[in-house]
Tab-separated table of C-alpha atoms in Angstrom:
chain	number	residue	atom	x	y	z
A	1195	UNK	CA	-7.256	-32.109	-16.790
A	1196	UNK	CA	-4.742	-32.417	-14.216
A	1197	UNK	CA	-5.275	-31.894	-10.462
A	1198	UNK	CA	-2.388	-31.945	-7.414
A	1199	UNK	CA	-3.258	-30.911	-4.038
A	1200	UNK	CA	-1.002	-29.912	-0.828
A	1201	UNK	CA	-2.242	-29.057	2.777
A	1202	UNK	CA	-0.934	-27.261	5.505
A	1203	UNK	CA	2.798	-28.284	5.434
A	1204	UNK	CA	3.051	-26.560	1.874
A	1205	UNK	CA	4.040	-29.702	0.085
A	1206	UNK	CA	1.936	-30.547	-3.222
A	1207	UNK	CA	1.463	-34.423	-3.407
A	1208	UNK	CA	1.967	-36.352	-6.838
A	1209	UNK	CA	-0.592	-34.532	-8.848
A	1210	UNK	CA	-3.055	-36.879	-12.263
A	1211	UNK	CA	-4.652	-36.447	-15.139
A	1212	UNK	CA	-8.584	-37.387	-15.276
A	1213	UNK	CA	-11.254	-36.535	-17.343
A	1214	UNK	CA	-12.463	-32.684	-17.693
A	1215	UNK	CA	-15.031	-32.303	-14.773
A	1216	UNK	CA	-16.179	-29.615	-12.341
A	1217	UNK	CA	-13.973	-29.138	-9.109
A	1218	UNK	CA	-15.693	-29.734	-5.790
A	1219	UNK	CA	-15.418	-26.982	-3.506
A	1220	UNK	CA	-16.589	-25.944	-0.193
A	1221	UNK	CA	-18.845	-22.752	0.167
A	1222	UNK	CA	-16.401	-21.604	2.682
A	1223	UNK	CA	-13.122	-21.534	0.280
A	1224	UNK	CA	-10.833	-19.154	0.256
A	1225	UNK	CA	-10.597	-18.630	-3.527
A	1226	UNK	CA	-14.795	-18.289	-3.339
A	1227	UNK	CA	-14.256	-15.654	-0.576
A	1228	UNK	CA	-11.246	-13.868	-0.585
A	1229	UNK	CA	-10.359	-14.040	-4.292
A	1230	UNK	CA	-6.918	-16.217	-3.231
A	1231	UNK	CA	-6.304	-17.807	-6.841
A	1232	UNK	CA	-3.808	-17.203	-9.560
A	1233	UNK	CA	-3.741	-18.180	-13.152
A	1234	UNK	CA	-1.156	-18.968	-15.817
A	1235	UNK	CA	-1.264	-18.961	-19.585
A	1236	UNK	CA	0.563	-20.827	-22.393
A	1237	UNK	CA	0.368	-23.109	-25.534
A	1238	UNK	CA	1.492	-25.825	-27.386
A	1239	UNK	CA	2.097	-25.295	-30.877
A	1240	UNK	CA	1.768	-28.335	-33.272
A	1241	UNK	CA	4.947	-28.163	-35.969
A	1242	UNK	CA	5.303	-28.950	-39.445
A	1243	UNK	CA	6.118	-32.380	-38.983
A	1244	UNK	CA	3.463	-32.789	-36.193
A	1245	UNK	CA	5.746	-32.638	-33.246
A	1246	UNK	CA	4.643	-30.459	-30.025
A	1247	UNK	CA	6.325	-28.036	-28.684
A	1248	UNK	CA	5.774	-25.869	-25.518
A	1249	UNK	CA	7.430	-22.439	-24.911
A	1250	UNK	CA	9.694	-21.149	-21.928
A	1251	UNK	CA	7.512	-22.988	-19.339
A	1252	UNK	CA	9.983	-22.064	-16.151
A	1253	UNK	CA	8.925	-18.239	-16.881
A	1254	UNK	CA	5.200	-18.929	-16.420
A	1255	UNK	CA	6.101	-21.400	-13.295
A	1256	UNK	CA	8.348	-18.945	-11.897
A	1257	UNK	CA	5.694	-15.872	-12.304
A	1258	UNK	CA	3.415	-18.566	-10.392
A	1259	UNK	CA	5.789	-18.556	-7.387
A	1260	UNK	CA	6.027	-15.022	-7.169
A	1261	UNK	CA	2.094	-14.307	-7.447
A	1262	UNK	CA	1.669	-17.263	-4.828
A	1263	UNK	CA	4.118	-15.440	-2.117
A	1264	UNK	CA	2.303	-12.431	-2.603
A	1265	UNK	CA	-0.704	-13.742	-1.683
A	1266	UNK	CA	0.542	-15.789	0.822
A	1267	UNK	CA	-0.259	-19.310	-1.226
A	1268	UNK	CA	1.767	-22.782	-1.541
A	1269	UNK	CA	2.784	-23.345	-4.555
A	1270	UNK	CA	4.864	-26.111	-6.593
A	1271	UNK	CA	7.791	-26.137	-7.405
A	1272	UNK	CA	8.942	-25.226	-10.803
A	1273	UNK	CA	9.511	-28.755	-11.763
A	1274	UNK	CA	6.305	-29.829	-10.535
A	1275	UNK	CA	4.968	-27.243	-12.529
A	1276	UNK	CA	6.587	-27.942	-15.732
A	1277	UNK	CA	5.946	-31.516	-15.525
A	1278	UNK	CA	2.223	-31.070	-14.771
A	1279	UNK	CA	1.953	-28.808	-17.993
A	1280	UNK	CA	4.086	-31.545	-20.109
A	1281	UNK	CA	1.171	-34.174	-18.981
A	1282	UNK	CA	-1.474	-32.057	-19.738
A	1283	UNK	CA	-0.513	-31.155	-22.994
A	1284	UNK	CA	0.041	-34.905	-24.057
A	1285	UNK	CA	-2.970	-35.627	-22.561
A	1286	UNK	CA	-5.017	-33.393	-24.939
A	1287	UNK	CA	-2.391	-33.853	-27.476
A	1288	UNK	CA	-5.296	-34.737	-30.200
A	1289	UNK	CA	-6.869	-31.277	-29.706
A	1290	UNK	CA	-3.802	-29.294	-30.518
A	1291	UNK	CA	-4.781	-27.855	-34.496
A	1292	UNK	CA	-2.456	-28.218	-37.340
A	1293	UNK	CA	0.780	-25.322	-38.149
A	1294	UNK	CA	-1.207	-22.031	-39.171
A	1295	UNK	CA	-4.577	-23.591	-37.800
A	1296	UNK	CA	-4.500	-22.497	-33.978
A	1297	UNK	CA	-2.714	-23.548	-31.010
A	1298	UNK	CA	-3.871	-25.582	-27.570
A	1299	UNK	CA	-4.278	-23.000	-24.607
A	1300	UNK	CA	-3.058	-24.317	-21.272
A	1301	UNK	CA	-4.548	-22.507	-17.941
A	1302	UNK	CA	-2.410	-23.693	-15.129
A	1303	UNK	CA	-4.626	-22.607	-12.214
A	1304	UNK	CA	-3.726	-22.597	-8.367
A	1305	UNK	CA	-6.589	-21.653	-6.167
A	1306	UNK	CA	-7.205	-21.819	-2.645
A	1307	UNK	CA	-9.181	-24.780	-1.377
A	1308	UNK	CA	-9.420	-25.106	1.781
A	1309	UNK	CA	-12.713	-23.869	4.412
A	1310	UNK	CA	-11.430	-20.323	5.732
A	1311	UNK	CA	-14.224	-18.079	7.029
A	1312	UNK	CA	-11.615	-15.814	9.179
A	1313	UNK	CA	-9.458	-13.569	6.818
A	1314	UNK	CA	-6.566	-15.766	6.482
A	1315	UNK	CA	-4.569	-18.167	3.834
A	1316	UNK	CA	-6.393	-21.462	3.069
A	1317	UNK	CA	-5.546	-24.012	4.657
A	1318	UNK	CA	-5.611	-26.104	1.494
A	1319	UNK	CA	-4.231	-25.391	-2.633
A	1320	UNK	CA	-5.151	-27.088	-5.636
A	1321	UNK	CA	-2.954	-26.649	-8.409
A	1322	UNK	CA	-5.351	-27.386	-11.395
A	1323	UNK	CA	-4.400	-26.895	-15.436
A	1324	UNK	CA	-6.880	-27.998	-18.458
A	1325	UNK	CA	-6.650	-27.292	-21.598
A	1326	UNK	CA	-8.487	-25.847	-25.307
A	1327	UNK	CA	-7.926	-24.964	-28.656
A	1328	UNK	CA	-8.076	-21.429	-29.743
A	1329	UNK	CA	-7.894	-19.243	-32.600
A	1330	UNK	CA	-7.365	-15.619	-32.731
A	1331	UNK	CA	-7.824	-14.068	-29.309
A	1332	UNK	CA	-10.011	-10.611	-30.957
A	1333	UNK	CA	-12.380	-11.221	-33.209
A	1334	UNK	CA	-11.228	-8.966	-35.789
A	1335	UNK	CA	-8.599	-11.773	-36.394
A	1336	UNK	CA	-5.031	-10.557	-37.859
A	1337	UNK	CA	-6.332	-7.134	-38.676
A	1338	UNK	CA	-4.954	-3.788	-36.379
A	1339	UNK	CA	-6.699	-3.025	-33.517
A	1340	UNK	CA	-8.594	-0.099	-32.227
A	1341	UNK	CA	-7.875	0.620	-28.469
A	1342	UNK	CA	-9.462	2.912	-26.372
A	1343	UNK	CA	-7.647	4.935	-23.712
A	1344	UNK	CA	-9.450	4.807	-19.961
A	1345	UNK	CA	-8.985	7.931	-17.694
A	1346	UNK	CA	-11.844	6.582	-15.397
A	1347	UNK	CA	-11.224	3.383	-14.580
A	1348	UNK	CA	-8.338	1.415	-13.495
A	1349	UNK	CA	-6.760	-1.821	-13.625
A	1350	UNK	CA	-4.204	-1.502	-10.822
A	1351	UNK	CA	-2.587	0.316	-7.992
A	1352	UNK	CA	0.882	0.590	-6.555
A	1353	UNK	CA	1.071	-1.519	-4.060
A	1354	UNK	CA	-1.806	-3.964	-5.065
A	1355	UNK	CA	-1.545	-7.104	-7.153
A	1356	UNK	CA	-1.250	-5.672	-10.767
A	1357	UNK	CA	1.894	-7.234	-11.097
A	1358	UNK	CA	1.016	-10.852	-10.366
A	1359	UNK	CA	-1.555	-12.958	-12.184
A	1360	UNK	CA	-3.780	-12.673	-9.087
A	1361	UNK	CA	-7.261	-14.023	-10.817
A	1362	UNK	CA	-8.957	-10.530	-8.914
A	1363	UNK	CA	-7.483	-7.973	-11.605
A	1364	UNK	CA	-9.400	-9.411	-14.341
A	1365	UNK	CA	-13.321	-9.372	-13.336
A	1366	UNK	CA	-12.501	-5.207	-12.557
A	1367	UNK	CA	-11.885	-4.411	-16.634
A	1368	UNK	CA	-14.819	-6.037	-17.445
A	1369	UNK	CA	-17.122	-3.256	-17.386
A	1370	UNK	CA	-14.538	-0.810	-19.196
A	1371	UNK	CA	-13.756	-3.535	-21.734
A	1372	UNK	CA	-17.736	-3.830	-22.203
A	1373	UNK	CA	-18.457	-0.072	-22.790
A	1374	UNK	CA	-15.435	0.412	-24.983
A	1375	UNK	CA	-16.518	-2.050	-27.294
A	1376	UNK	CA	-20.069	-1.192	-27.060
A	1377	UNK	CA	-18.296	1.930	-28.995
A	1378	UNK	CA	-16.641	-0.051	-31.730
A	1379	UNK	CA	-13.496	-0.914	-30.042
A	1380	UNK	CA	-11.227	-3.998	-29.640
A	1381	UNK	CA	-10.206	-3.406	-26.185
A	1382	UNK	CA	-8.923	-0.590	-23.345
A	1383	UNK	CA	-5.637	0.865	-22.933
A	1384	UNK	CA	-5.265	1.538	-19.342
A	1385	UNK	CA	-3.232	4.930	-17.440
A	1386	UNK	CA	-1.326	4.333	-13.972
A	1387	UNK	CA	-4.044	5.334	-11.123
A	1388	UNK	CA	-1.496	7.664	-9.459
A	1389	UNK	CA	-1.193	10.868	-12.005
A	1390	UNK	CA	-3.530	9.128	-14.887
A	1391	UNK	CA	-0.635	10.434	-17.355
A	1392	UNK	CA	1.508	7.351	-18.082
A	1393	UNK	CA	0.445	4.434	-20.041
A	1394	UNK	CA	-0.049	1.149	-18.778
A	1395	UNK	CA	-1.538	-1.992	-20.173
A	1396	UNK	CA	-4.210	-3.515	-22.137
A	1397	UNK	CA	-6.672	-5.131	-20.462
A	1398	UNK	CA	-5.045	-8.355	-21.092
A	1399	UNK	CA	-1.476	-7.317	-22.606
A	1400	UNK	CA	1.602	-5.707	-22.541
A	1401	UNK	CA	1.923	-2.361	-24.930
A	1402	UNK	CA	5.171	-1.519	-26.903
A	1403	UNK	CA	5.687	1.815	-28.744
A	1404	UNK	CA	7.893	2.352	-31.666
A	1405	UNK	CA	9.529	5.046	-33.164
A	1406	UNK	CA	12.511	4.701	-35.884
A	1407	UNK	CA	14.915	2.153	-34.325
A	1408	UNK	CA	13.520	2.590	-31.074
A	1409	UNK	CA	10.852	0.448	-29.569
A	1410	UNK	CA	9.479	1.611	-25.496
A	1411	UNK	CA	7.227	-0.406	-23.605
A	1412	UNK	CA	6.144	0.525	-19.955
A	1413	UNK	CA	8.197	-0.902	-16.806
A	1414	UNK	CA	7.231	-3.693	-14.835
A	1415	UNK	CA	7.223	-1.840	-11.287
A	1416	UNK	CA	4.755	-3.468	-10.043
A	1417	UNK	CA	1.391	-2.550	-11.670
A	1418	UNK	CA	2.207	-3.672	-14.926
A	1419	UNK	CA	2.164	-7.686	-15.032
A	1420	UNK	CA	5.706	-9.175	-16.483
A	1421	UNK	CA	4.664	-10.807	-19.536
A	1422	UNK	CA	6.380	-14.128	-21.113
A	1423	UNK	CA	5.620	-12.770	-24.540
A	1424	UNK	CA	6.508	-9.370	-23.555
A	1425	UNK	CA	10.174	-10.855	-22.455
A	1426	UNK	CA	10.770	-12.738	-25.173
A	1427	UNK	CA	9.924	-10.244	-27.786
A	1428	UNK	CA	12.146	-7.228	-26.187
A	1429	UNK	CA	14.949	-10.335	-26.215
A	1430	UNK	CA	14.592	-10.883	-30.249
A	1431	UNK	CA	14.466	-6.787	-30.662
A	1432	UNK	CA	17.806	-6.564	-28.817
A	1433	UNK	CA	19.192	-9.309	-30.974
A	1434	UNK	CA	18.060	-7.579	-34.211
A	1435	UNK	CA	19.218	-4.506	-33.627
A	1436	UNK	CA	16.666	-2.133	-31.815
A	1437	UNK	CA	16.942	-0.086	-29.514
A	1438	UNK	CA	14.575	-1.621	-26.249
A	1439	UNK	CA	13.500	1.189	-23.875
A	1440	UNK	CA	11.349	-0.419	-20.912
A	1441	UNK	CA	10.171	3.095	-18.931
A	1442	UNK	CA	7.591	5.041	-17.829
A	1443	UNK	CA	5.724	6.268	-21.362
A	1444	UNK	CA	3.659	9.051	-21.155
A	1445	UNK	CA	0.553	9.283	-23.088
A	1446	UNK	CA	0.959	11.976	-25.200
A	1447	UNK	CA	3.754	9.766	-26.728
A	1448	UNK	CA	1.222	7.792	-28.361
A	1449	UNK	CA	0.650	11.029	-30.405
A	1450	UNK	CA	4.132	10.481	-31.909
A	1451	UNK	CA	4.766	7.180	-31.869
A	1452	UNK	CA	5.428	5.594	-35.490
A	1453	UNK	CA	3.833	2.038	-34.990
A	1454	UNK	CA	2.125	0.669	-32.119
A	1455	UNK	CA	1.337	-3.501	-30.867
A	1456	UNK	CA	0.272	-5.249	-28.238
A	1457	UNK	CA	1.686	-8.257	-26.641
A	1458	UNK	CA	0.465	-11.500	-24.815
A	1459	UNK	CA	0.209	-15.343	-24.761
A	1460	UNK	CA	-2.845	-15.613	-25.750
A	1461	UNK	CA	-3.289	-12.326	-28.069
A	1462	UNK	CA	0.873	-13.737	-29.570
A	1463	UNK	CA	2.053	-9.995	-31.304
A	1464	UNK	CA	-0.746	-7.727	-32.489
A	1465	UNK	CA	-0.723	-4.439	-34.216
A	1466	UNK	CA	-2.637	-1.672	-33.260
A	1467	UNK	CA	-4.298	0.183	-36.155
A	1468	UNK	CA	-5.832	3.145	-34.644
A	1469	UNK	CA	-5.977	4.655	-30.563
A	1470	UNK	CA	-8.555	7.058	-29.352
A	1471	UNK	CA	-7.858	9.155	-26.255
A	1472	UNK	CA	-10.011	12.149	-24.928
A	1473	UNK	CA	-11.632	12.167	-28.881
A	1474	UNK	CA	-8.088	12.480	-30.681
A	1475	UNK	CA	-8.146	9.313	-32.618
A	1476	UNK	CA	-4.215	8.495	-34.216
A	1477	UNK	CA	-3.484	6.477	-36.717
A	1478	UNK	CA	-0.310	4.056	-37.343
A	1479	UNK	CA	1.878	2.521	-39.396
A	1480	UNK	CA	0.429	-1.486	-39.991
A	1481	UNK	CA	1.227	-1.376	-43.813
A	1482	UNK	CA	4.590	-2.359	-45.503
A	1483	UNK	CA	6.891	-4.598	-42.912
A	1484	UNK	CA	5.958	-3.069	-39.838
A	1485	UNK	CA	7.949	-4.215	-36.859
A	1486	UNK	CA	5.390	-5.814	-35.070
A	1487	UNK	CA	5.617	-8.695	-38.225
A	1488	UNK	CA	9.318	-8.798	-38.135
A	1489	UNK	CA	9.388	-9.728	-34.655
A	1490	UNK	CA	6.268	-11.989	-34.652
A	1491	UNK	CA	7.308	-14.131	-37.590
A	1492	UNK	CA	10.989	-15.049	-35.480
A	1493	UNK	CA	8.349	-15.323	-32.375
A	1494	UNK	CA	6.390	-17.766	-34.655
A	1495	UNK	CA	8.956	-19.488	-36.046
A	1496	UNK	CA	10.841	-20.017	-32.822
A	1497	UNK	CA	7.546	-21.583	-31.330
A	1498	UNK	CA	6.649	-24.072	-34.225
A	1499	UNK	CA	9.995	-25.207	-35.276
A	1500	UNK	CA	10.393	-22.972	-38.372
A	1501	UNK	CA	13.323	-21.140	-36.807
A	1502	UNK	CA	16.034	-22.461	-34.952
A	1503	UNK	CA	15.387	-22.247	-31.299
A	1504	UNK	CA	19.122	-21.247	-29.999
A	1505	UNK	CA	17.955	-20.043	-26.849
A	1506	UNK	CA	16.484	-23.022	-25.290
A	1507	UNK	CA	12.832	-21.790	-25.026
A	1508	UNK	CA	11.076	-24.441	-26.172
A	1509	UNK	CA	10.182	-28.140	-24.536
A	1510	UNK	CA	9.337	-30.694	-27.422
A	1511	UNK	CA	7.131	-33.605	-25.937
């Protein structure tokens, strides 16, 4: 794991690598009390030819920078950031599987430190990533999901932290996530808080819609987190042709809508199979070359070296 501290002047110090361990904290630290902590996700995909390769690195490290000045953290820089994930990566570059086999997840993690028992910024960060390797983020594997849509509960609120990858969004889905799969499903499909009518997120993902050559997904306007995976796959549908509508959707769409799929670093492109809201359960298209593949496979391929990278998103180390 790699570790890199800074104090109160807001510079991080050199940062190294040591062996996976528990992090010493005080009882008094601000990310312990006051939920100041962000996280980051992304891979490293092992190619054919056994080369790594990371994937548009300066997007996660620049999300970083804009969840750490909303909370009012330091943060490094985006080379310091890249760098430390390059490290880390080689580091654990024995645990990354083979093409097709999985990939090695990388949680960049910046928490605050420091003692604080007033309501105020620590007075120390640690900028912390380790690493493991994954499979299939649901356990139903490659096969459609079933999503659930929540009118109770929330996951965000204009003018909160929904669009940052503050660490206090996530613990608030749990018990929504828990009782919709209690039911059978693979996960919750949440409405904005303000009218309950538009359509959000998953609980961990972005949400596109498609219908003929059109393909919506909901705005990033601040509830609705701005997802790596989600930018890169509205780039490739722009490129190949479709139309890319990013708007409010409302959720009697989802009534309509051809094909459905969900979007995220560590869930990659997955196609919804069925969606269930206030007991009208609609079915969708995940049978001959649905979109969702089209665009995954030049995803895919882009990431492990099968396609021709011409946009300079991968980092081979």
């Amino acid at each position: 794991m790699y570790t890199m501290k800074c104090s109160s002047d807001g510079k991080f110090e050199q940062g190294q690598l040591a062996p996976y361990g528990n992090v010493d904290l005080s009882p008094s630290a601000a990310v312990l009390n006051y939920g100041q902590g962000l996280y980051e996700g992304t891979k490293a995909y092992r190619t054919e030819d056994g080369r790594l390769l990371l994937f548009r690195l300066d997007q996660n490290a620049t999300r970083m920078k804009m969840g750490a000045d909303r909370l009012c953290m330091a943060c490094p820089s985006i080379y310091q950031f890249i760098d430390a994930v390059k490290q880390t990566a080689l580091a654990n570059k024995r645990w990354t599987p083979p093409r097709g086999k999985g990939t090695l997840y990388i949680r960049p993690l910046l928490i605050g430190s420091g003692p604080i028992l007033g309501l105020a910024p620590a007075p120390e960060y640690t900028f912390l990533i380790y690493a493991s390797p994954v499979g299939n983020y649901f356990k139903e594997g490659l096969k459609p999901l079933n999503l659930y849509v929540e009118d109770e509960f929330h996951r965000a609120t204009r003018g909160g932290a929904g669009g940052v990858k503050s660490i206090t969004n996530y613990a608030p889905v749990l018990k929504a996530m828990a009782r919709a799969k209690s039911r059978g499903f693979s996960d919750v499909l949440y409405l904005d808080s303000a009218n309950k009518r538009n359509l959000e997120e998953v609980s961990s993902c972005n949400i596109f819609l498609v219908k003929g050559n059109t393909i919506s997904t909901p705005a990033t306007s601040g509830t609705i987190l701005q997802g790596v995976t989600r930018r890169s796959i509205i780039e490739i549908a722009l490129d190949h042709g479709y139309q890319v509508k990013e708007r409010a959707i409302p959720v009697d769409e989802l009534m309509d809508a051809d094909e459905v799929f969900c979007t995220g670093t560590a869930v990659g492109v997955a196609p919804v199979g069925t969606i269930t809201y206030q007991d009208r359960r609609v079915e969708y298209n995940v049978g001959e070359e649905p979109v969702s593949q089209k665009l995954y496979s030049i995803l895919e391929g882009i990431k492990t070296g099968v396609i021709e990278d011409k946009k300079g998103w991968t980092i081979e180390i």
